Amino acid sequence: MIFIRNQFHIAFYAAALAISISILLFTLLQKRTDKAQNRWFLFLLLIITLNSISEISTAVFEIIGNESDYSHFMLLASQNSYFILHTALCPALYNYVCSVTGKNRRREFARGILLQVPFFITEFLAILNPVFNWVFYYDENLVFHRNNAELVIYWAAIFYFILSIFEILFAWKAVTKRKSIALIYFFFITFAGVYIQYKFIDIKFELLAEALALMGVMLAIESEDNRIDADTHIYNRLALQADLNNILTMNEKATIIFIKILNAKTLERITRSSNYDLLTTECAEFLKTLVPRYKIYHPIKETFIIVCDKSDCKHIDNLTNAITNRFNNVWNIAEASIKLNAIVLKADTSNELCSVDDIMYISDSIIPSTIAAENIMDWILRRSEIEQAIKRNIINDNLEVYYQPTVYLDDYRIHGAEALLRMQDNTIGYISPEEFIPIAEQIGLVEHMDDFVLREVCRFIKYDIEPKDNIDCINVNLSVIQCLSPGFFEHIKGIVDEYGIDHSMINFEITETVGAEDYDVLSIVAHNLKAAGFSISMDDYGTGYSNMEGIFSLDFDVVKIDKTILWNAENDKRGKVILENTVKMIHDLDCKVLIEGVESEKHLNMLKKLNVDYLQGFYFAKPMPKSQFIEYLRK
């Protein structure tokens, strides 16, 4: 009878052993055993593996019986080793959970030791069992008997189970759903195994249940292939977001070090993608010499991030200096010496960085080379504030259109006005268009703004302008993105037709940087606009991409000369020559000229000699809200 029963037991133990060894080999092959979490998982595996061997040995020597003193000794040794090791399982599980949730980083050392007291007590009972038989004993017929101390061990196990569950629930929002479910799965399977074996001593299901539970944990938590960057073998964007969420949700203090390679895209084009991949791998290997692998992240090609916890605080300055010094030197890749134009930034989660979005924003930001190193963090944080303000004000419809008059040169009577978008945010106050429009273009919201301005202008023309006001047109700016997007002409024509206003009342302004972007597409757009009765202007002529091809191919009605050309001509002879020849050239192309930035009588006198067509500037009026502009018209 004992033989048959123990054969049944051995089958359970052998299955648990096979599963445990398989998990152990897979874990070691991954070579990711450097985190505290990994080491606790390996310890759990080791306990299950050795316990399986112990229980197989126990079952075998129970079959052999009291044939010799050796077999009796081995029976007791096997069973005692099982209890000594298995008593450590639940405390180890609790420490593993604390590693996964990040509790081990936050917990004070003294508190951590105090929580291990039940383990020390039960381990003491198990170790002394060969002397006092407090946990179990065999009678003369080799029948296994439990003793009172085994109940203490079970209660200690329940204590650590409860602690672990509370830790998971407490950190539920800080841990990914996948990890939380995996840990709950472990508890459910393990508890089921423990309960079955406690209630039915002849069903040895506990070890098999624990091995199966660890397999689930391995697949869901320990296997990090979806968190690892394939090229550098350090953590990727997904891992960074998950780990930052854990840190910030649990209010941990951490210092984030950003290494941003400013010339990454240029180097990738010059050196080819494969060589740039080698370069990023080399950078990752260097960073691994400074900090453990699991603290390094590579969210995008241009950025490396190191997350330092409170244990690293004393070494932060030395770390950033070492990184800066290395990146100031050349990297030898594929027989070529490459210089990385990199900056190193650091910020604390306790005051400067309040959310995962803030950190990812810095990670993803393209930082202009014109920003001084000491001002970069201020620039990034300001940019983040503006981006949030843009989204907030678009959602709340909290934008406003101002109008700056344009006048005829000959008698200063009203020609029209330029519609200008303004943003007064309730949180950070007034934001200039020079700040928010480029950001709106980069985050894909500028079309919403353009549509808002066009609709406001159409309403103004339809409901507020009277025939006696004698306005020729209102100028509406077009962004690069909107002008070149598919279906652009049909979209804006549809908006204007929705209000039933005369197309000639709207003049669309296209910046010269747009004009240089794609003449083939823009020439079609310009042709369609003019054929539909709209007029078009080149805005800010002279600021960067000035060329005659733009004026000629797009057939502008008006060219707006940027204010800098006028201001340079005021006191500089060469500037005056440039202004005079620019005006003459535009007139020779049958385009009218509007001069921006007119602010003084001196400007007026100079422009009268050049016989320009229209003027715009503070000399006549600053941009003003619609109600003030209407009053301006009626005076």
XYZ file of C-alpha atoms in Angstrom:
635
model
C 0.000 0.000 0.000
C 2.818 2.388 0.943
C 4.585 1.489 -2.309
C 1.599 2.385 -4.499
C 0.835 5.560 -2.566
C 4.431 6.783 -2.703
C 4.707 6.046 -6.405
C 1.745 8.373 -6.834
C 3.522 10.987 -4.696
C 6.769 10.622 -6.648
C 4.895 11.347 -9.880
C 3.731 14.710 -8.433
C 7.209 15.554 -7.145
C 8.904 14.553 -10.412
C 6.514 16.756 -12.376
C 7.274 19.685 -10.044
C 11.022 19.005 -10.412
C 10.855 18.875 -14.211
C 8.911 22.154 -14.394
C 11.234 23.889 -11.915
C 14.408 22.821 -13.715
C 12.949 23.937 -17.060
C 12.084 27.363 -15.659
C 15.511 27.626 -14.023
C 17.345 26.841 -17.272
C 15.223 29.268 -19.264
C 15.833 32.021 -16.708
C 19.589 31.464 -16.690
C 19.740 31.367 -20.486
C 18.155 34.817 -20.642
C 21.119 36.151 -18.613
C 18.917 38.663 -16.827
C 19.594 37.848 -13.217
C 21.002 41.144 -11.983
C 17.880 42.705 -10.464
C 16.753 41.957 -6.894
C 13.503 40.757 -8.432
C 15.385 38.218 -10.576
C 17.409 36.940 -7.621
C 14.342 36.418 -5.438
C 12.674 34.565 -8.328
C 15.724 32.306 -8.640
C 15.616 31.706 -4.889
C 11.966 30.659 -5.167
C 12.878 28.317 -8.008
C 15.753 26.869 -6.009
C 13.456 26.157 -3.060
C 10.899 24.351 -5.269
C 13.651 22.400 -7.060
C 15.391 21.249 -3.874
C 12.061 20.554 -2.180
C 11.077 18.334 -5.106
C 14.320 16.398 -4.772
C 13.803 16.147 -0.999
C 10.273 14.852 -1.373
C 11.269 12.322 -4.016
C 13.992 11.113 -1.642
C 11.507 10.990 1.244
C 9.029 8.925 -0.768
C 11.764 6.492 -1.841
C 13.066 5.971 1.703
C 9.534 5.585 3.023
C 9.211 2.637 0.624
C 12.563 1.206 1.728
C 11.516 1.593 5.365
C 13.747 0.655 8.294
C 15.938 -1.729 6.344
C 19.017 0.024 7.718
C 20.091 2.909 9.889
C 21.185 4.679 6.704
C 17.710 4.536 5.135
C 16.134 5.767 8.355
C 18.643 8.607 8.580
C 18.063 9.618 4.942
C 14.307 9.581 5.449
C 14.555 12.006 8.344
C 17.176 14.123 6.577
C 15.053 14.436 3.435
C 11.908 15.394 5.318
C 13.725 17.870 7.563
C 15.452 19.537 4.598
C 12.029 19.901 2.978
C 10.645 21.799 5.971
C 13.773 23.902 6.426
C 13.631 25.023 2.794
C 9.866 25.214 2.401
C 9.508 27.393 5.489
C 11.442 30.063 3.542
C 9.097 29.929 0.533
C 6.387 32.373 1.640
C 8.829 34.950 3.088
C 10.787 34.720 -0.180
C 7.536 35.172 -2.100
C 6.754 38.309 -0.093
C 10.199 39.734 -0.831
C 9.739 38.897 -4.505
C 6.433 40.781 -4.566
C 8.123 43.755 -2.864
C 10.808 43.720 -5.564
C 8.231 43.649 -8.372
C 6.178 46.492 -6.881
C 9.248 48.524 -5.884
C 8.518 48.280 -2.155
C 12.065 47.103 -1.451
C 13.391 50.486 -2.694
C 11.062 52.439 -0.412
C 11.145 50.252 2.705
C 13.408 51.209 5.597
C 16.005 48.631 6.542
C 14.839 48.257 10.159
C 11.226 47.785 9.080
C 12.311 45.182 6.557
C 14.167 43.193 9.224
C 11.186 43.393 11.581
C 8.928 41.860 8.954
C 11.263 38.867 8.708
C 10.833 37.937 12.400
C 8.070 35.324 11.755
C 10.378 33.691 9.193
C 13.266 33.553 11.671
C 10.998 31.942 14.289
C 9.602 29.282 11.959
C 13.027 28.575 10.480
C 14.349 28.113 13.993
C 11.585 25.578 14.696
C 12.335 23.686 11.459
C 16.084 23.590 12.037
C 15.663 22.223 15.587
C 13.031 19.674 14.577
C 15.559 16.776 14.377
C 16.201 17.315 18.094
C 12.755 18.218 19.493
C 10.278 16.974 16.841
C 8.315 20.231 17.132
C 7.226 20.179 13.457
C 6.796 16.450 12.660
C 7.981 12.970 13.566
C 7.775 9.364 12.336
C 6.574 6.640 14.617
C 8.068 3.151 14.762
C 5.898 2.121 11.779
C 7.227 5.075 9.685
C 3.863 6.820 9.794
C 4.248 10.583 9.390
C 2.737 12.727 12.174
C 2.348 16.508 12.256
C 3.157 18.394 15.417
C 2.129 21.782 16.771
C 4.990 23.764 15.252
C 3.812 22.837 11.739
C 0.661 24.836 12.445
C 2.878 27.786 13.419
C 4.670 27.448 10.066
C 1.354 27.453 8.218
C 0.181 30.542 10.097
C 3.441 32.297 9.280
C 2.929 31.363 5.640
C -0.587 32.822 5.773
C 0.863 35.993 7.341
C 3.267 36.456 4.412
C 0.517 35.585 1.943
C -1.663 38.341 3.374
C 1.220 40.826 3.374
C 1.904 39.998 -0.257
C -1.720 40.450 -1.272
C -1.922 43.781 0.553
C 1.280 44.895 -1.160
C -0.179 44.052 -4.576
C -3.439 45.858 -3.810
C -1.570 48.874 -2.432
C 0.608 49.105 -5.545
C -2.129 48.071 -8.008
C -2.014 51.323 -9.991
C 1.786 51.387 -9.883
C 2.239 47.918 -11.384
C 1.241 46.858 -14.874
C -1.956 44.877 -15.184
C 0.001 41.940 -16.555
C 2.232 41.736 -13.477
C -0.663 42.129 -11.059
C -2.648 39.334 -12.708
C 0.424 37.070 -12.761
C 0.988 37.549 -9.035
C -2.687 36.959 -8.243
C -2.481 33.808 -10.359
C 0.531 32.667 -8.326
C -1.316 33.194 -5.046
C -4.426 31.421 -6.242
C -2.609 28.320 -7.544
C -0.224 28.148 -4.594
C -2.957 28.610 -2.009
C -5.013 25.910 -3.692
C -2.040 23.514 -3.536
C -1.297 24.313 0.113
C -4.934 23.960 1.130
C -5.418 20.644 -0.660
C -2.273 19.155 0.844
C -3.124 20.437 4.329
C -6.652 19.016 4.214
C -5.715 15.779 2.431
C -2.223 14.774 3.525
C -1.973 11.950 0.995
C -2.471 14.296 -1.985
C 0.980 15.845 -2.481
C -0.127 18.660 -4.770
C 1.567 21.640 -3.086
C 4.950 21.549 -4.856
C 3.421 20.949 -8.282
C 1.025 23.846 -7.759
C 3.921 26.134 -6.757
C 5.974 25.074 -9.789
C 3.031 25.759 -12.117
C 2.485 29.140 -10.459
C 6.164 30.057 -10.952
C 5.885 29.137 -14.624
C 3.065 31.662 -14.965
C 5.148 34.287 -13.170
C 8.127 33.569 -15.429
C 6.065 34.034 -18.597
C 4.290 37.186 -17.418
C 6.950 38.962 -15.342
C 10.435 37.487 -15.620
C 10.376 37.133 -19.404
C 11.104 40.728 -20.455
C 11.491 40.401 -24.207
C 8.779 43.003 -24.782
C 10.655 45.413 -22.488
C 14.114 45.024 -24.054
C 15.490 47.066 -26.947
C 16.643 44.597 -29.598
C 19.766 46.567 -30.586
C 21.170 47.733 -27.259
C 19.707 45.027 -24.969
C 18.654 47.649 -22.447
C 15.143 48.696 -21.529
C 12.903 50.275 -24.177
C 10.185 52.914 -24.180
C 7.482 50.557 -22.903
C 9.633 49.568 -19.925
C 10.488 53.193 -19.166
C 6.839 54.238 -19.062
C 5.861 51.302 -16.841
C 8.742 51.809 -14.402
C 8.225 55.573 -14.221
C 4.551 55.015 -13.508
C 5.579 52.794 -10.588
C 7.985 55.388 -9.195
C 5.634 58.345 -9.519
C 2.499 56.539 -8.354
C 4.267 55.431 -5.188
C 5.718 58.957 -4.650
C 9.314 57.778 -4.777
C 12.154 60.220 -5.076
C 14.281 59.566 -8.133
C 16.701 61.486 -10.308
C 16.279 61.134 -14.059
C 19.377 61.626 -16.215
C 18.719 62.381 -19.885
C 21.454 61.895 -22.505
C 20.193 63.513 -25.687
C 22.168 63.182 -28.927
C 21.399 66.363 -30.858
C 22.998 65.315 -34.137
C 21.504 61.808 -34.229
C 19.505 62.203 -37.445
C 22.457 63.803 -39.241
C 24.791 61.013 -38.147
C 22.287 58.369 -39.219
C 22.185 59.839 -42.715
C 25.960 60.235 -42.945
C 27.047 56.953 -41.378
C 24.068 54.845 -42.542
C 21.573 53.243 -40.183
C 23.621 50.106 -39.521
C 26.624 52.093 -38.318
C 24.426 54.334 -36.196
C 22.940 51.223 -34.581
C 26.480 50.119 -33.735
C 27.102 53.541 -32.247
C 24.024 53.399 -29.998
C 25.029 49.903 -28.895
C 28.482 51.209 -28.007
C 26.887 54.034 -26.009
C 24.715 51.531 -24.147
C 27.728 49.355 -23.311
C 29.539 52.381 -21.915
C 26.575 53.334 -19.720
C 26.461 49.767 -18.380
C 29.964 50.311 -16.980
C 28.599 53.149 -14.847
C 25.234 51.831 -13.631
C 23.421 48.475 -13.629
C 21.719 47.481 -16.887
C 18.232 47.675 -15.420
C 18.565 51.414 -14.719
C 19.253 52.328 -18.367
C 16.563 52.993 -20.984
C 16.617 53.765 -24.702
C 13.155 55.155 -25.545
C 14.069 56.710 -28.922
C 17.145 56.823 -31.157
C 18.216 60.241 -29.889
C 17.866 59.625 -26.169
C 19.234 57.462 -23.364
C 17.750 57.725 -19.885
C 19.120 56.590 -16.535
C 16.732 56.329 -13.588
C 18.555 56.712 -10.282
C 16.855 55.869 -6.983
C 17.712 57.237 -3.532
C 20.664 54.838 -3.180
C 22.388 56.604 -6.092
C 21.912 60.183 -4.817
C 25.461 60.539 -3.477
C 26.964 59.659 -6.853
C 24.734 61.665 -9.230
C 27.246 64.455 -9.911
C 30.105 62.010 -10.493
C 27.860 60.002 -12.793
C 26.781 62.974 -14.920
C 30.379 64.214 -15.130
C 31.586 60.805 -16.317
C 28.849 60.665 -18.970
C 29.540 64.229 -20.144
C 33.290 63.628 -20.393
C 32.832 60.458 -22.437
C 30.353 62.007 -24.849
C 32.692 64.958 -25.366
C 35.207 62.548 -26.901
C 34.989 60.674 -30.191
C 33.569 57.171 -30.664
C 35.412 54.766 -32.949
C 32.859 52.810 -34.982
C 33.531 50.791 -38.136
C 37.007 52.325 -38.567
C 35.559 55.834 -38.301
C 35.832 58.430 -35.549
C 32.421 59.917 -34.790
C 31.711 62.925 -32.592
C 28.361 62.980 -30.830
C 26.833 66.354 -30.124
C 25.199 65.353 -26.849
C 23.809 67.100 -23.791
C 23.294 65.604 -20.331
C 20.349 66.800 -18.247
C 19.144 65.749 -14.819
C 15.889 66.401 -12.982
C 14.192 65.133 -9.833
C 10.773 63.530 -9.671
C 10.062 65.239 -6.362
C 9.808 68.778 -7.752
C 10.617 69.221 -11.450
C 8.965 66.130 -12.952
C 5.398 65.422 -11.889
C 4.176 62.869 -14.412
C 5.264 60.227 -16.891
C 4.182 62.594 -19.668
C 6.646 65.231 -18.430
C 9.534 62.787 -18.580
C 8.538 61.345 -21.951
C 8.132 64.878 -23.261
C 11.730 65.703 -22.358
C 12.824 62.395 -23.851
C 11.111 63.128 -27.154
C 11.769 66.886 -27.417
C 13.941 68.172 -30.222
C 16.103 70.766 -28.498
C 17.333 73.689 -30.647
C 21.090 74.110 -30.723
C 20.553 77.829 -29.964
C 19.376 77.039 -26.413
C 22.138 77.455 -23.833
C 22.863 74.304 -21.824
C 21.947 75.930 -18.508
C 18.556 76.984 -19.934
C 17.548 73.696 -21.564
C 15.468 72.352 -18.688
C 13.617 75.666 -18.365
C 12.984 75.630 -22.109
C 11.645 72.070 -22.044
C 9.372 72.692 -19.070
C 8.072 75.902 -20.656
C 7.434 74.058 -23.906
C 5.555 71.344 -22.051
C 3.405 73.965 -20.324
C 2.586 75.577 -23.660
C 1.699 72.245 -25.248
C -0.723 71.509 -22.426
C -2.136 75.034 -22.706
C -2.728 74.563 -26.452
C -4.668 71.352 -25.874
C -6.578 72.901 -22.975
C -7.588 76.034 -24.883
C -8.613 74.151 -28.012
C -10.837 71.851 -25.953
C -12.319 74.786 -24.000
C -12.659 76.956 -27.130
C -10.603 79.609 -25.367
C -8.896 81.166 -28.398
C -9.410 84.657 -29.782
C -8.797 86.352 -33.112
C -7.261 89.825 -33.169
C -7.173 92.110 -36.194
C -4.357 94.443 -37.278
C -5.368 96.973 -39.946
C -3.652 97.294 -43.313
C -3.885 100.676 -45.074
C -3.288 102.200 -48.489
C -0.099 104.231 -48.791
C -1.629 107.146 -50.702
C -4.300 108.253 -48.222
C -3.989 105.818 -45.260
C -7.552 104.644 -45.710
C -8.407 101.121 -44.611
C -7.490 98.363 -46.993
C -8.266 95.438 -44.706
C -6.755 93.613 -41.770
C -4.677 90.599 -40.880
C -6.408 88.038 -38.653
C -4.033 86.991 -35.862
C -4.634 84.218 -33.349
C -4.133 85.041 -29.676
C -4.074 82.763 -26.638
C -4.660 83.899 -23.067
C -4.384 80.798 -20.926
C -6.056 80.765 -17.529
C -3.081 78.972 -15.977
C 0.082 80.465 -17.465
C -1.300 83.705 -18.918
C -0.609 85.226 -22.324
C 1.351 83.098 -24.799
C 2.765 84.731 -27.900
C 2.075 83.230 -31.345
C 5.847 82.891 -31.822
C 5.764 80.334 -29.007
C 2.536 78.414 -29.488
C 2.189 78.193 -33.286
C 5.432 76.224 -33.942
C 4.533 73.847 -31.102
C 0.979 73.448 -32.419
C 2.442 72.512 -35.808
C 4.722 69.875 -34.261
C 1.979 68.242 -32.182
C -0.524 68.216 -35.051
C -3.022 70.757 -33.700
C -2.305 73.734 -35.928
C -5.076 72.753 -38.362
C -7.624 73.075 -35.569
C -6.315 76.597 -34.963
C -6.353 77.491 -38.647
C -9.945 76.312 -38.972
C -10.887 78.323 -35.890
C -9.382 81.527 -37.336
C -11.031 81.013 -40.734
C -14.463 80.430 -39.163
C -14.092 83.478 -36.932
C -13.122 85.607 -39.936
C -16.084 84.305 -41.929
C -18.468 85.136 -39.062
C -16.915 88.579 -38.773
C -17.312 89.295 -42.475
C -20.882 87.974 -42.572
C -22.299 89.513 -39.407
C -20.130 92.524 -38.435
C -18.759 94.201 -41.548
C -21.055 96.731 -43.230
C -20.752 98.106 -46.782
C -19.821 101.534 -45.414
C -16.746 100.054 -43.748
C -15.076 99.777 -47.177
C -12.888 96.786 -46.318
C -11.310 95.089 -49.317
C -10.358 91.805 -47.577
C -9.232 90.076 -44.412
C -5.880 88.287 -44.502
C -5.850 84.733 -43.120
C -2.569 82.879 -42.545
C -2.079 79.320 -43.800
C 0.269 76.928 -42.012
C 2.748 74.674 -43.774
C 0.922 71.526 -42.704
C -2.523 72.752 -43.679
C -1.453 74.151 -47.047
C 0.166 70.908 -48.202
C -2.355 68.468 -46.738
C -4.591 66.413 -49.074
C -8.018 67.901 -49.674
C -6.908 71.297 -48.356
C -8.624 73.425 -51.022
C -11.963 71.614 -50.758
C -11.824 71.841 -46.974
C -11.301 75.586 -46.659
C -13.618 76.412 -49.577
C -16.279 74.370 -47.787
C -15.832 76.438 -44.615
C -16.127 79.741 -46.475
C -19.138 78.575 -48.500
C -20.809 77.457 -45.285
C -21.109 81.148 -44.368
C -22.042 82.262 -47.875
C -19.571 85.116 -48.115
C -17.827 86.535 -51.175
C -14.521 84.732 -51.761
C -12.828 88.007 -52.699
C -13.189 89.130 -49.071
C -10.539 86.646 -47.984
C -6.850 86.819 -48.803
C -4.808 83.772 -47.834
C -1.231 84.426 -46.691
C 1.430 81.769 -47.358
C 4.833 82.186 -45.711
C 7.833 82.054 -47.985
C 9.185 79.030 -46.096
C 6.096 77.214 -47.317
C 6.669 78.525 -50.794
C 10.065 76.810 -50.877
C 8.699 73.522 -49.515
C 6.889 72.053 -52.490
C 6.205 74.242 -55.504
C 4.361 71.564 -57.467
C 1.701 71.054 -54.818
C 1.519 74.711 -53.837
C 1.151 75.917 -57.406
C -1.948 73.721 -57.755
C -3.300 75.027 -54.437
C -2.629 78.651 -55.449
C -4.247 78.134 -58.853
C -7.369 76.635 -57.255
C -7.614 79.457 -54.711
C -7.342 82.157 -57.341
C -9.747 80.363 -59.700
C -12.293 80.280 -56.854
C -12.020 84.032 -56.355
C -9.681 84.164 -53.360
C -6.518 86.247 -53.430
C -3.154 85.044 -52.085
C -0.130 86.740 -50.553
C 3.413 85.692 -49.818
C 3.975 86.473 -46.145
C 7.265 87.448 -44.456
C 9.254 87.784 -47.678
C 12.943 88.111 -46.837
C 13.167 85.984 -43.683
C 14.961 82.905 -44.951
C 14.066 81.218 -48.238
C 13.557 84.219 -50.480
C 13.648 83.350 -54.157
C 11.932 84.437 -57.316
C 10.746 80.928 -58.149
C 8.270 81.136 -55.270
C 6.780 84.424 -56.420
C 6.699 83.399 -60.056
C 5.357 79.844 -59.768
C 2.654 80.635 -57.213
C 1.404 83.807 -58.923
C 0.889 85.835 -55.755
C -1.343 88.904 -55.764
C 0.547 90.596 -52.934
C 4.024 90.116 -51.446
C 4.405 91.159 -47.802
C 7.958 92.315 -47.130
C 9.128 91.399 -43.657
C 9.649 94.225 -41.161
C 13.349 93.401 -40.723
C 14.075 94.585 -44.270
C 12.378 97.921 -43.518
C 14.156 98.358 -40.191
C 17.548 97.490 -41.695
C 16.965 100.077 -44.428
C 16.263 102.805 -41.886
C 19.890 103.453 -40.909
C 21.951 101.313 -43.246
C 22.765 102.181 -46.830
C 23.021 98.569 -47.964
C 19.731 97.794 -46.273
C 18.109 100.663 -48.141
C 19.441 99.368 -51.451
C 18.019 95.921 -50.690
C 14.597 97.371 -49.838
C 14.460 99.578 -52.953
C 15.442 96.773 -55.311
C 13.120 94.274 -53.635
C 10.116 96.592 -54.068
C 11.036 97.322 -57.698
C 11.499 93.630 -58.482
C 8.118 92.664 -57.001
C 6.348 95.466 -58.874
C 8.009 94.364 -62.116
C 6.393 90.943 -61.554
C 2.961 92.636 -61.383
C 2.568 91.935 -57.671
C 1.485 94.536 -55.156
C 3.728 95.264 -52.141
C 2.711 95.394 -48.489
C 5.332 96.541 -45.994
C 5.116 95.255 -42.427
C 6.561 96.927 -39.322
C 5.765 100.566 -40.127
C 6.273 102.405 -36.835
C 7.409 105.970 -37.560
C 7.136 109.014 -39.834
C 10.620 108.210 -41.077
C 9.373 104.826 -42.275
C 6.442 106.504 -44.036
C 8.566 109.062 -45.832
C 10.966 106.386 -47.037
C 8.138 104.165 -48.308
C 6.331 106.986 -50.095
C 9.382 107.435 -52.292
C 9.235 103.733 -53.163
C 5.549 103.899 -54.051
C 4.581 100.690 -52.198
C 0.902 99.739 -52.141
C -0.089 98.846 -48.580
C 1.246 99.423 -45.069
C 0.883 97.599 -41.786
C 2.386 98.400 -38.406
C 2.100 99.949 -34.980
C 2.164 103.444 -36.477
C -1.431 102.846 -37.528
C -2.641 100.319 -34.972
C -1.607 97.316 -32.957
C -3.517 94.033 -33.268
C -6.848 94.425 -31.454
C -9.904 92.351 -30.537
C -12.833 92.321 -32.938
C -14.926 94.811 -30.936
C -12.103 97.376 -30.900
C -11.413 96.844 -34.574
C -15.048 97.552 -35.407
C -14.805 100.826 -33.439
C -11.598 101.615 -35.312
C -13.402 101.125 -38.619
C -16.321 103.366 -37.682
C -14.201 106.352 -36.578
